[in-house]
Amino acid sequence: MSNESVAERSLESLFYPRSVAVLGASKNPNKLGYIQMKALIDGKFSGEIFPINLKSTEIEGLPCYSSITDVPKPVDLAIFCVSANQIQQSLEECAQKKVKAAIIFASGFSETGEEGAKQQELLAEIARKNGIRLIGPNCVGMVNTLNGLVGTFSPGVMAYPLSDNRAVGYVSQSGAFGVLTYMAAAQHGLSFNYFVTVGNEMETEFADIVEYMVHDPNTKVISGYLEGAKDPAKLRRLAKEALDRNKPMIVMKTGRSSAGSRAAASHTGSLAGSDQVYDAFFKQTGMIRANDYEEIISFSKLFLSGKLPTGRNTVIITSSGGRGINEADRCEANGLTIIPLKDETKAKIKQAVPSFASTSNPIDLTAAAAVTNPELFIAPLRALSEDPEVDNIILTEFPMHWEADHPLLQEFIEICKSSDKFILVTTFPLQGMSIPKGAAEMEKNGIPVITGDLHPVSALAKLVDYSEKYRRNKQANESAEQRETAGSEAKGILENLLKPGVTLSEFEASEILEIYQITTAQKALAATAEEAVQCARSIGYPVVLKVDSKDIPHKTDADAIRLHLQNDHQVIDAYADILRSAKGYKPDAVINGVSVQEMLPKGTEVIIGVTKDPAFGPVIMFGLGGIFVETLKDVSFRVAPLTRQDAIEMVEEIKGKAILSGVRGQAPADREAIINVLLRVSELIADSEGRIDELDINPLIVYENGLKAADALIVTNSHMAEKTEVGG
């Protein structure tokens, strides 16, 4: 059986039950059990409803049963409107009845502490043992607007009429915020097909709901609210599946503060805050990170128009110079390009607009278009639709009185439909004056109309990002792009070198890098000053001397490194100085000797590192060295393993990337060599099978052709032995 059919079948009874039992159903309008019954009835649920109440014989005209086991027909879904202390017995009765899915609203479980967590695990075990899919506890339930399943006690979801186009699924780790988003979307004409709050994720978690939506033909956009991924690896796999299907995932991930960052022995660890890792994860998977719920609404409406932007080049048509400038600023701030129009295009526009109108970008039609000559909004479209340099057209105003059958509106629609340009109408949000009468007709024909308070420009920029990612993904053959791993021989070497809970000396770390064809500075280990001289002569002056010790990973801190040594006498003196400094810094340090290395010529210094994130596992970092990493923290991250495209994006993403192209007469750096090292490090991390906690190559000196690692640090996982025992 395919993964798709497993995902669909396991949650089908939750989304499309043929029958629902309401445990704790009530006749009291103030009780949860009554509210839930009314929600199912008013929602016109397409299946059968069975109220369960010990004392009543009927509720809302439906026969009532004292226990779910008394229901004479099969029950697919049970909705628990009972208190926490009644859940276990009720769930055991559901198991006896062979119920397939359940929604538990009650709180008082893992969110309350250790005892609550134990009770929750007991319930989860009952569910797993009996094949019951569970939403909750501590949630506000779920809604399927396609079959009338209103499995929630929140009245807000029933407050707005449903739109015809219901193709956006929404899953939330917050119940109340999820309901608010549902209501806000409905207010703006966007009805979710599925709305699910997962609560404590006792049995069914965020990614499980995403999995259902990825495989669901009724869902075109997957959206949600996420506080933390329970299974990042699964979410990554699903994001790739969604991207393959051109089904965008737009998620509001909270927690952008630096509170989640942690200090570590390496630069990489100290720079990798949890939010930075999530940001990287979103970028590499093609998931869209919404800044707020408004962007979810706007992005969804833009995508549902049925057209993907072809690029970033954007033109604004306005009847207000100030509004046009404001939107131009907003476009540029979000990565859209306000291009200067070609003379040919400007000439075509000039023929159709008054002499006092501006044909530059933004195109300012002046108040004449808004008041006396609304047909002017159409004139520039023909010229812009013929300009191959234009990708997006934004209209900041639109005639408010054009009805659906107005000839000028129909002309406008025909131009838009025959053009490959992405055309968006975003009006100023004034109460009663922001939605044109023809808006529904335009949206039906693929022209989104979105008020400015929903941040449509930033949503458009995110849609452009998604379009680029989708097209690259479609074209790429990632299996061909992936380099072969070092193989079983290298893995065997890693097992011997990567002992649990140690910091490798630079010499040992360099050996591992060389196995993965990452070039390091030529070096040799000397046990005496005389050996150091011999090594220096063999390598060739000038040389560098460094202490080699697992106990002194940061040699500069110990004053145990000497640079630019030009002759034998300097080497002998440096050897003695280094040992003296090292022993003074850490008297009990085990010193392997002194490493003699070639003094690398000047190049562009970069850093490549790995740290282990608590949620995502190994995360790879890239940045420029020196002040850029120490002070400016100009770095990029991706979750391992990397594709070639990931590595390319990491290099392109840093703010100081222009330095790699060469500045003030300096030769450009070999970007291809950097990309190769990123991929080699990714292979090393995969082959190490969890043995490496931290890795730093710093500095990695890049030349016009090639590069060399000047220093390296590897810290292994202290729990490796335990993990091997448990797994094997």
XYZ file of C-alpha atoms in Angstrom:
728
model
C 0.000 0.000 0.000
C 1.359 3.435 -0.916
C 2.120 6.135 1.661
C -0.623 8.195 0.061
C -3.338 5.617 0.577
C -2.192 4.943 4.148
C -2.371 8.660 4.996
C -5.764 9.042 3.370
C -7.332 5.952 4.922
C -5.997 6.478 8.449
C -7.525 9.970 8.771
C -10.502 9.549 6.453
C -12.864 8.787 9.348
C -11.794 12.032 11.001
C -12.407 14.222 7.953
C -15.242 12.280 6.294
C -17.078 10.231 8.939
C -20.347 8.616 7.928
C -21.593 8.986 11.478
C -20.759 11.072 14.556
C -21.522 10.384 18.217
C -21.546 13.339 20.620
C -20.529 12.116 24.079
C -22.003 14.392 26.738
C -24.720 15.738 24.429
C -27.101 18.025 26.316
C -30.440 19.858 26.085
C -29.033 22.782 28.093
C -28.152 25.623 25.654
C -25.312 26.697 27.961
C -23.623 23.290 27.901
C -20.813 22.277 25.568
C -22.747 19.175 24.531
C -25.676 21.270 23.272
C -23.464 23.753 21.418
C -21.744 20.865 19.641
C -25.042 19.214 18.687
C -26.374 22.481 17.249
C -23.151 23.050 15.328
C -23.473 19.697 13.551
C -27.167 20.246 12.815
C -26.778 23.875 11.670
C -23.701 22.934 9.641
C -25.888 20.383 7.794
C -23.558 17.483 8.510
C -24.038 14.936 5.731
C -23.872 11.853 7.986
C -25.806 10.509 10.965
C -25.638 12.138 14.423
C -25.968 10.118 17.639
C -26.347 12.102 20.902
C -24.980 10.217 23.948
C -26.538 11.167 27.290
C -27.380 8.941 30.261
C -30.615 10.764 31.217
C -32.193 12.064 27.979
C -34.216 10.131 25.423
C -33.901 12.693 22.610
C -31.983 15.908 21.866
C -32.945 18.284 19.043
C -35.320 15.639 17.685
C -32.620 12.939 17.536
C -32.886 9.716 19.611
C -30.424 9.706 22.506
C -28.373 6.764 23.793
C -27.075 6.208 27.319
C -23.725 4.889 26.043
C -21.920 4.833 22.739
C -21.957 1.043 22.960
C -25.788 1.196 22.767
C -25.791 2.871 19.349
C -27.247 0.260 16.954
C -25.124 1.388 13.974
C -21.355 1.787 13.406
C -19.820 5.048 14.671
C -16.886 6.537 12.744
C -16.190 9.645 14.862
C -16.776 10.404 18.545
C -16.725 13.985 19.844
C -15.988 14.151 23.574
C -17.968 16.917 25.316
C -17.149 15.492 28.739
C -14.748 16.478 31.517
C -11.169 15.214 31.780
C -11.965 12.639 34.480
C -14.508 10.947 32.184
C -12.256 10.691 29.124
C -10.549 7.367 29.850
C -13.763 5.388 30.431
C -15.390 7.013 27.391
C -12.388 6.199 25.214
C -12.413 2.572 26.346
C -16.099 2.377 25.389
C -15.204 3.871 21.980
C -12.608 1.143 21.563
C -15.229 -1.471 22.428
C -17.546 0.083 19.806
C -14.650 0.104 17.265
C -14.865 3.857 16.752
C -12.240 4.982 14.227
C -11.587 8.594 15.279
C -12.202 10.983 18.155
C -12.017 14.682 19.063
C -11.263 15.515 22.711
C -11.835 19.114 23.821
C -11.050 18.735 27.533
C -7.930 20.274 29.063
C -6.074 19.033 32.126
C -3.459 16.776 30.551
C 0.197 17.281 29.535
C -0.160 21.074 29.695
C -0.719 20.787 33.486
C 2.443 18.912 34.391
C 3.807 15.422 35.018
C 0.609 13.771 36.260
C -1.391 15.159 33.373
C 1.274 13.972 30.937
C 1.079 10.426 32.351
C -2.709 10.372 31.964
C -2.368 11.679 28.418
C 0.108 8.949 27.513
C -2.274 6.338 28.924
C -5.042 7.649 26.661
C -2.687 7.718 23.691
C -1.782 4.082 24.308
C -5.474 3.095 24.356
C -5.960 4.949 21.070
C -2.894 3.410 19.404
C -3.789 -0.102 20.566
C -7.291 0.217 19.127
C -6.471 2.157 15.960
C -8.339 5.317 16.984
C -7.088 8.582 15.428
C -7.335 11.384 17.981
C -7.458 15.167 17.756
C -6.617 16.884 21.072
C -6.957 16.966 23.997
C -6.966 20.656 24.906
C -8.173 21.774 21.474
C -11.182 23.490 19.889
C -11.700 20.680 17.392
C -12.022 20.769 13.629
C -14.315 21.699 10.736
C -14.819 20.221 7.283
C -16.845 22.763 5.313
C -17.219 20.322 2.414
C -19.482 17.906 4.344
C -20.826 20.073 7.178
C -18.713 18.446 9.882
C -18.540 21.250 12.465
C -16.664 19.422 15.204
C -16.061 22.402 17.456
C -17.736 24.304 20.284
C -16.516 27.680 18.982
C -19.449 29.762 17.688
C -17.111 31.930 15.607
C -16.771 29.362 12.832
C -20.517 29.543 12.148
C -20.665 33.343 12.059
C -19.911 33.869 8.350
C -21.335 32.471 5.107
C -19.135 30.073 3.139
C -17.636 31.068 -0.204
C -17.912 28.721 -3.167
C -14.164 28.305 -3.615
C -13.039 26.209 -0.627
C -9.580 24.812 -1.367
C -7.366 26.050 1.503
C -6.684 23.735 4.440
C -5.636 25.176 7.800
C -4.051 23.388 10.772
C -3.159 25.141 14.029
C -1.277 24.365 17.221
C -3.265 27.156 18.871
C -7.014 26.748 19.213
C -8.044 30.339 19.892
C -5.664 31.868 17.351
C -6.788 29.305 14.810
C -10.436 30.313 15.286
C -9.548 33.993 14.912
C -7.715 33.238 11.661
C -10.670 31.184 10.400
C -13.005 34.108 11.125
C -10.678 36.704 9.579
C -10.340 34.618 6.416
C -14.131 34.191 6.195
C -14.596 37.954 6.636
C -12.444 38.459 3.550
C -14.198 35.854 1.419
C -11.765 32.973 1.965
C -13.399 29.844 3.390
C -11.116 27.038 4.542
C -12.170 23.586 3.378
C -10.550 22.032 6.454
C -9.849 23.709 9.787
C -8.052 21.576 12.391
C -6.650 22.466 15.826
C -4.342 19.742 17.161
C -4.130 20.801 20.835
C -1.670 18.650 22.795
C -1.037 16.414 19.745
C -1.608 13.328 21.855
C -1.926 10.955 18.907
C -2.340 13.050 15.761
C 0.115 15.916 15.273
C 0.558 18.905 12.988
C 2.465 16.984 10.284
C -0.154 14.207 10.197
C -2.830 16.718 9.224
C -0.484 18.253 6.668
C 0.068 14.773 5.237
C -3.654 14.307 4.722
C -3.921 17.675 2.989
C -0.928 16.984 0.739
C -2.704 13.908 -0.627
C -6.197 15.417 -0.609
C -7.423 16.440 -4.103
C -9.752 19.066 -2.595
C -6.861 21.050 -1.071
C -4.819 23.436 -3.227
C -3.085 25.408 -0.445
C -1.948 24.105 2.956
C -1.774 26.746 5.676
C -1.359 26.836 9.412
C -0.039 28.152 12.696
C 3.055 26.415 14.108
C 4.836 26.911 17.419
C 7.231 23.981 17.029
C 7.547 20.979 14.738
C 7.170 17.661 16.534
C 8.581 15.685 13.595
C 10.727 17.990 11.408
C 11.949 15.117 9.201
C 8.371 14.185 8.308
C 7.476 17.826 7.710
C 10.464 18.161 5.382
C 9.399 15.101 3.371
C 5.844 16.406 3.128
C 7.027 19.867 2.047
C 8.911 18.222 -0.830
C 5.820 16.215 -1.800
C 3.694 19.364 -1.682
C 6.207 21.258 -3.830
C 6.225 18.433 -6.379
C 2.432 18.735 -6.587
C 2.476 22.566 -6.835
C 0.598 22.717 -3.542
C 2.132 25.569 -1.501
C 2.477 25.314 2.282
C 2.214 28.704 3.983
C 2.665 28.608 7.742
C 2.842 31.249 10.451
C 5.736 30.090 12.655
C 5.944 32.004 15.922
C 9.014 32.564 18.112
C 11.259 34.935 16.167
C 13.110 36.125 19.278
C 16.662 35.078 20.048
C 15.613 33.371 23.283
C 16.001 29.959 21.678
C 19.655 30.399 20.730
C 22.303 28.590 22.714
C 25.982 29.077 23.345
C 28.383 26.385 22.201
C 32.081 25.719 21.799
C 31.969 26.524 18.097
C 31.030 29.691 16.221
C 28.291 27.749 14.468
C 26.567 26.707 17.686
C 26.568 30.206 19.135
C 25.150 31.719 15.941
C 22.371 29.190 15.321
C 19.268 30.442 17.102
C 16.220 28.222 16.800
C 14.354 30.787 14.702
C 17.232 31.086 12.242
C 17.128 27.338 11.777
C 13.380 27.405 11.175
C 13.893 30.217 8.664
C 16.480 28.119 6.830
C 14.219 25.073 6.961
C 11.368 27.022 5.351
C 13.616 28.359 2.592
C 15.132 25.031 1.616
C 11.852 23.104 1.672
C 9.855 25.667 -0.282
C 7.501 26.286 2.644
C 6.367 29.903 2.880
C 6.769 31.588 6.242
C 3.900 33.970 6.882
C 4.593 36.916 9.162
C 0.968 37.013 10.264
C -2.468 35.610 9.475
C -3.145 38.382 6.921
C -0.397 37.031 4.680
C -1.971 33.563 4.828
C -5.243 35.044 3.574
C -3.613 37.182 0.869
C -1.201 34.486 -0.331
C -4.011 31.930 -0.574
C -6.198 34.293 -2.592
C -3.292 35.125 -4.895
C -2.433 31.461 -5.503
C -6.055 30.484 -6.078
C -6.143 32.941 -8.987
C -4.575 30.087 -10.950
C -1.524 31.937 -12.244
C 2.085 31.943 -10.988
C 4.249 35.069 -11.399
C 7.004 34.768 -13.997
C 9.448 37.047 -12.154
C 9.979 40.058 -9.886
C 9.636 42.948 -12.351
C 6.619 44.934 -11.170
C 4.639 47.904 -12.491
C 2.170 49.952 -10.433
C -0.898 51.675 -11.884
C -2.386 54.295 -9.560
C -4.624 57.348 -9.511
C -2.720 58.794 -6.545
C 0.940 59.742 -6.841
C 1.450 59.372 -3.099
C -0.201 55.948 -2.976
C 1.880 54.812 -5.950
C 5.125 55.858 -4.263
C 4.046 54.182 -1.024
C 3.327 50.896 -2.806
C 6.580 51.163 -4.787
C 8.485 51.454 -1.509
C 6.592 48.454 -0.191
C 7.411 46.432 -3.310
C 11.134 47.169 -3.130
C 11.212 46.416 0.607
C 9.750 42.978 -0.120
C 12.119 42.089 -2.953
C 9.956 43.054 -5.928
C 11.627 45.217 -8.586
C 9.963 48.455 -9.722
C 11.444 48.575 -13.202
C 11.841 51.659 -15.413
C 9.559 51.245 -18.421
C 10.935 51.027 -21.940
C 10.435 54.085 -24.153
C 8.316 51.971 -26.509
C 5.943 50.957 -23.704
C 5.747 54.496 -22.343
C 4.907 55.812 -25.809
C 1.994 53.363 -26.144
C 0.628 54.383 -22.740
C 1.022 58.090 -23.520
C -1.275 57.739 -26.527
C -4.146 56.609 -24.282
C -3.816 58.803 -21.177
C -4.044 62.565 -20.591
C -0.937 64.677 -21.055
C -0.803 65.446 -17.339
C -0.659 61.747 -16.391
C 2.723 60.139 -15.623
C 3.828 57.248 -17.829
C 6.764 56.344 -15.605
C 6.588 53.527 -13.084
C 4.447 53.983 -10.976
C 2.026 55.026 -13.722
C -0.011 57.895 -12.201
C -3.359 58.340 -13.971
C -4.230 61.128 -11.484
C -7.639 61.749 -9.935
C -9.179 61.876 -13.431
C -9.220 58.059 -13.491
C -10.786 57.848 -10.053
C -13.470 60.487 -10.641
C -14.326 61.238 -14.290
C -12.484 58.795 -16.548
C -12.393 55.290 -15.027
C -11.651 53.800 -18.460
C -8.092 55.081 -17.957
C -7.436 52.084 -15.692
C -7.679 49.875 -18.780
C -5.465 51.861 -21.150
C -2.021 50.997 -19.718
C -2.819 47.271 -19.488
C -2.606 46.645 -23.226
C 0.840 48.211 -23.479
C 2.136 46.479 -20.339
C 0.797 43.095 -21.436
C 2.917 43.392 -24.600
C 6.111 44.254 -22.678
C 8.178 41.070 -22.082
C 10.086 42.753 -19.237
C 6.961 43.116 -17.072
C 6.012 40.246 -14.748
C 3.518 41.769 -12.306
C 0.997 44.619 -12.506
C -0.489 46.118 -9.338
C -3.494 48.455 -9.479
C -3.797 50.469 -6.276
C -7.324 51.706 -7.125
C -10.180 50.463 -9.282
C -13.594 51.794 -10.420
C -15.961 51.005 -7.549
C -19.245 51.146 -9.519
C -18.505 48.711 -12.383
C -20.982 45.837 -12.041
C -20.166 42.303 -13.200
C -21.687 42.876 -16.648
C -20.213 46.357 -17.221
C -18.587 46.425 -20.708
C -15.427 48.102 -19.444
C -15.038 45.525 -16.664
C -15.454 42.724 -19.180
C -12.846 44.378 -21.417
C -10.495 44.632 -18.432
C -11.041 40.956 -17.604
C -10.364 39.823 -21.179
C -7.049 41.689 -21.269
C -6.011 40.084 -17.981
C -7.046 36.583 -19.026
C -5.128 36.766 -22.299
C -1.941 38.015 -20.592
C 0.737 35.997 -18.779
C 1.258 38.907 -16.354
C 0.224 38.493 -12.739
C -2.357 41.241 -12.191
C -3.502 42.258 -8.712
C -5.975 44.879 -7.524
C -5.230 46.153 -4.009
C -7.498 48.931 -2.781
C -7.092 51.285 0.177
C -8.952 49.806 3.183
C -11.797 52.257 3.790
C -15.008 50.951 5.321
C -17.639 50.506 2.611
C -15.314 51.911 -0.078
C -12.657 49.229 -0.609
C -14.401 46.406 -2.498
C -15.447 47.206 -6.092
C -18.873 45.928 -7.142
C -17.193 43.800 -9.800
C -14.740 42.146 -7.371
C -16.469 38.745 -7.369
C -16.522 38.704 -11.166
C -12.829 39.583 -11.308
C -11.848 36.905 -8.772
C -13.931 34.329 -10.660
C -11.758 35.143 -13.684
C -8.417 34.893 -11.883
C -7.890 38.547 -10.893
C -7.449 38.772 -7.102
C -8.900 41.811 -5.315
C -7.323 42.289 -1.878
C -7.493 45.276 0.440
C -4.203 46.829 1.509
C -4.607 45.946 5.187
C -4.047 42.260 4.299
C -0.469 42.973 3.135
C -0.991 41.754 -0.456
C 2.358 43.134 -1.654
C 4.365 41.044 0.805
C 2.156 38.073 -0.074
C 2.873 38.647 -3.777
C 6.600 38.686 -3.031
C 6.224 35.361 -1.216
C 4.305 33.960 -4.183
C 7.191 35.016 -6.439
C 9.614 33.224 -4.094
C 7.425 30.132 -4.189
C 7.160 30.274 -7.995
C 10.943 30.372 -8.319
C 11.344 27.461 -5.915
C 8.627 25.456 -7.653
C 10.144 25.947 -11.107
C 13.653 25.046 -9.891
C 12.271 21.966 -8.189
C 10.423 20.961 -11.342
C 13.536 21.266 -13.475
C 16.027 19.769 -11.076
C 17.008 16.152 -10.994
C 18.210 16.133 -7.423
C 19.346 12.544 -7.522
C 21.798 13.424 -10.287
C 22.943 16.541 -8.433
C 23.746 14.688 -5.218
C 27.381 13.634 -4.971
C 28.207 10.060 -4.063
C 28.980 9.570 -0.395
C 32.408 8.518 0.729
C 31.137 4.945 1.182
C 31.520 2.191 3.713
C 35.315 2.523 3.921
C 35.023 6.137 5.085
C 32.257 5.203 7.516
C 34.567 2.614 9.059
C 37.283 5.235 9.515
C 34.776 7.596 11.109
C 33.766 4.912 13.612
C 37.407 4.654 14.747
C 38.080 8.398 14.871
C 34.811 9.703 16.284
C 34.810 8.376 19.835
C 31.973 9.491 22.149
C 32.167 12.835 23.926
C 35.508 14.164 22.685
C 36.830 17.251 20.958
C 39.185 16.183 18.196
C 42.520 17.914 17.872
C 42.967 20.003 14.743
C 45.281 17.372 13.286
C 42.655 14.647 13.759
C 39.860 16.863 12.428
C 41.936 17.664 9.349
C 42.413 13.962 8.667
C 38.637 13.556 8.500
C 38.253 16.543 6.175
C 40.871 15.093 3.833
C 38.906 11.823 3.633
C 36.059 13.894 2.197
C 38.395 15.657 -0.250
C 38.241 18.968 1.604
C 41.732 20.360 1.086
C 43.525 21.435 4.249
C 46.782 23.278 4.786
C 49.827 21.023 4.368
C 50.910 19.984 7.843
C 52.983 17.594 9.944
C 53.035 16.785 13.677
C 56.291 17.340 15.565
C 57.124 15.870 18.985
C 60.353 17.898 19.403
C 61.749 21.223 18.269
C 64.186 19.390 15.975
C 61.311 17.516 14.333
C 59.474 20.818 13.915
C 62.466 22.233 12.015
C 62.583 19.187 9.740
C 58.850 19.479 9.073
C 59.166 23.198 8.323
C 62.000 22.588 5.838
C 59.963 19.853 4.146
C 56.851 22.019 3.878
C 58.775 25.160 2.972
C 58.953 28.522 4.742
C 57.039 30.516 5.882
C 55.179 28.199 8.270
C 52.709 28.281 11.153
C 53.111 26.424 14.446
C 50.104 25.442 16.602
C 49.640 23.302 19.678
C 47.820 20.067 18.862
C 45.593 19.034 21.759
C 42.007 17.857 22.177
C 41.932 19.838 25.404
C 42.780 23.164 23.730
C 40.370 23.562 20.807
C 40.801 27.347 20.622
C 44.534 27.863 20.269
C 44.399 31.656 20.064
C 42.838 31.823 23.538
C 45.798 29.846 24.878
C 48.363 31.959 22.961
C 49.497 28.647 21.458
C 49.875 29.627 17.816
C 52.700 31.414 15.935
C 52.419 32.776 12.405
C 54.813 33.844 9.627
C 57.820 31.852 10.854
C 60.611 32.380 8.325
C 63.550 30.204 9.474
C 64.803 27.391 11.725
C 65.616 29.673 14.689
C 62.103 31.149 14.735
C 60.615 27.643 14.630
C 62.732 26.474 17.593
C 61.792 29.528 19.665
C 58.113 29.273 18.677
C 58.023 25.578 19.604
C 59.166 26.320 23.164
C 56.845 29.348 23.487
C 53.819 27.362 22.365
C 54.372 24.532 24.845
C 54.950 27.022 27.660
C 51.750 28.937 26.840
C 49.676 25.782 26.425
C 50.766 24.342 29.786
C 50.167 27.690 31.484
C 46.693 27.906 29.956
C 45.654 24.341 30.815
C 48.213 22.450 32.936
C 46.423 19.103 32.665
C 45.998 19.257 28.871
C 47.161 16.200 26.920
C 49.446 17.613 24.222
C 50.039 15.468 21.135
C 52.787 17.756 19.893
C 53.053 20.852 17.760
C 51.505 21.007 14.315
C 53.727 22.582 11.651
C 51.703 23.965 8.750
C 52.207 25.924 5.582
C 51.532 29.632 5.968
C 48.634 30.075 3.585
C 48.661 33.105 1.309
C 45.993 35.740 1.737
C 42.577 34.987 0.269
C 38.925 35.431 1.170
C 38.212 33.931 4.570
C 34.930 32.075 5.048
C 33.555 29.765 7.725
C 31.611 26.545 7.276
C 30.204 24.828 10.320
C 27.723 22.345 11.702
C 25.711 22.423 14.909
C 23.032 20.079 16.212
C 19.637 21.693 16.641
C 17.372 20.088 19.281
C 14.496 19.793 16.793
C 16.086 19.504 13.358
C 19.340 17.693 14.094
C 22.461 18.696 12.104
C 22.327 22.235 10.699
C 25.019 23.540 8.325
C 26.201 27.168 8.401
C 28.086 29.317 5.905
C 29.411 32.857 6.251
C 32.306 35.172 5.568
C 35.073 35.058 8.163
C 36.536 37.774 10.363
C 34.283 40.682 11.345
C 31.407 39.335 9.242
C 30.922 36.293 11.430
C 32.176 37.701 14.742
C 30.345 41.032 14.764
C 27.808 41.181 11.953
C 26.733 37.524 12.190
C 26.283 37.532 8.409
C 25.608 33.818 8.012
C 23.169 31.436 6.334
C 21.848 28.092 7.557
C 20.305 24.963 6.057
C 19.199 21.705 7.633
C 21.298 18.696 6.578
C 21.394 16.965 4.178
C 21.965 19.610 1.495
C 21.133 19.545 -2.165
C 23.322 21.443 -4.588
C 20.623 24.099 -4.843
C 20.674 24.477 -1.037
C 24.420 25.079 -1.152
C 24.097 27.638 -3.946
C 21.399 29.512 -2.015
C 23.515 29.534 1.150
C 26.333 31.313 -0.686
C 23.968 33.743 -2.418
C 22.005 34.537 0.743
C 24.651 36.287 2.842
C 24.643 40.081 2.771
C 28.389 40.279 2.071
C 28.273 38.027 -0.991
C 29.666 40.837 -3.166
C 33.017 40.353 -1.421
C 33.227 36.888 -2.982
C 33.182 38.594 -6.391
C 36.317 40.564 -5.510
C 36.543 44.156 -4.272
C 39.280 46.803 -4.543
C 41.412 44.763 -6.884
C 41.102 41.503 -4.934
C 40.605 38.385 -7.051
C 37.137 36.813 -6.966
C 36.676 33.794 -4.722
C 36.006 30.349 -6.188
C 32.287 29.969 -5.410
C 32.114 26.524 -6.978
C 34.795 25.319 -4.567
C 32.768 26.671 -1.622
C 29.639 24.909 -2.874
C 31.584 21.653 -3.174
C 32.848 21.919 0.413
C 29.297 22.528 1.669
C 28.178 19.358 -0.112
C 31.180 17.389 1.220
C 30.403 18.510 4.761
C 26.798 17.412 4.227
C 28.075 13.963 3.164
C 30.369 13.779 6.185
C 27.481 14.550 8.531
C 25.296 11.907 6.865
C 28.053 9.280 7.069
C 28.821 10.097 10.699
C 25.301 8.894 11.621
C 24.806 11.287 14.526
C 28.336 11.080 15.931
C 29.172 14.754 15.288
C 27.609 17.446 17.483
C 29.659 20.393 16.212
C 32.048 21.057 13.357
C 33.850 24.264 12.401
C 36.104 24.890 9.435
C 37.380 28.332 10.332
C 38.940 29.939 8.497
C 38.487 28.318 5.119
C 40.633 30.446 2.818
C 39.231 30.743 -0.694
C 41.304 31.719 -3.731
C 40.454 32.482 -7.320
C 40.968 28.791 -8.013
C 40.446 26.433 -5.106
C 40.595 26.787 -1.345
C 42.261 25.388 1.780
C 41.074 24.855 5.334
C 43.429 26.600 7.776
C 41.824 25.220 10.947
C 39.135 22.740 11.942
C 37.222 21.678 15.039
C 35.048 18.583 15.557
C 33.113 17.775 18.747
C 31.476 14.345 19.015
C 28.216 13.312 20.647
C 28.700 12.151 24.236
C 25.588 9.903 24.046
C 26.666 7.859 21.034
C 27.316 4.698 23.002
C 23.846 4.775 24.601
C 22.155 5.331 21.248
C 24.003 2.419 19.665
C 22.980 0.138 22.530
C 19.320 1.133 22.327
C 19.189 0.818 18.557
C 21.011 -2.406 18.231
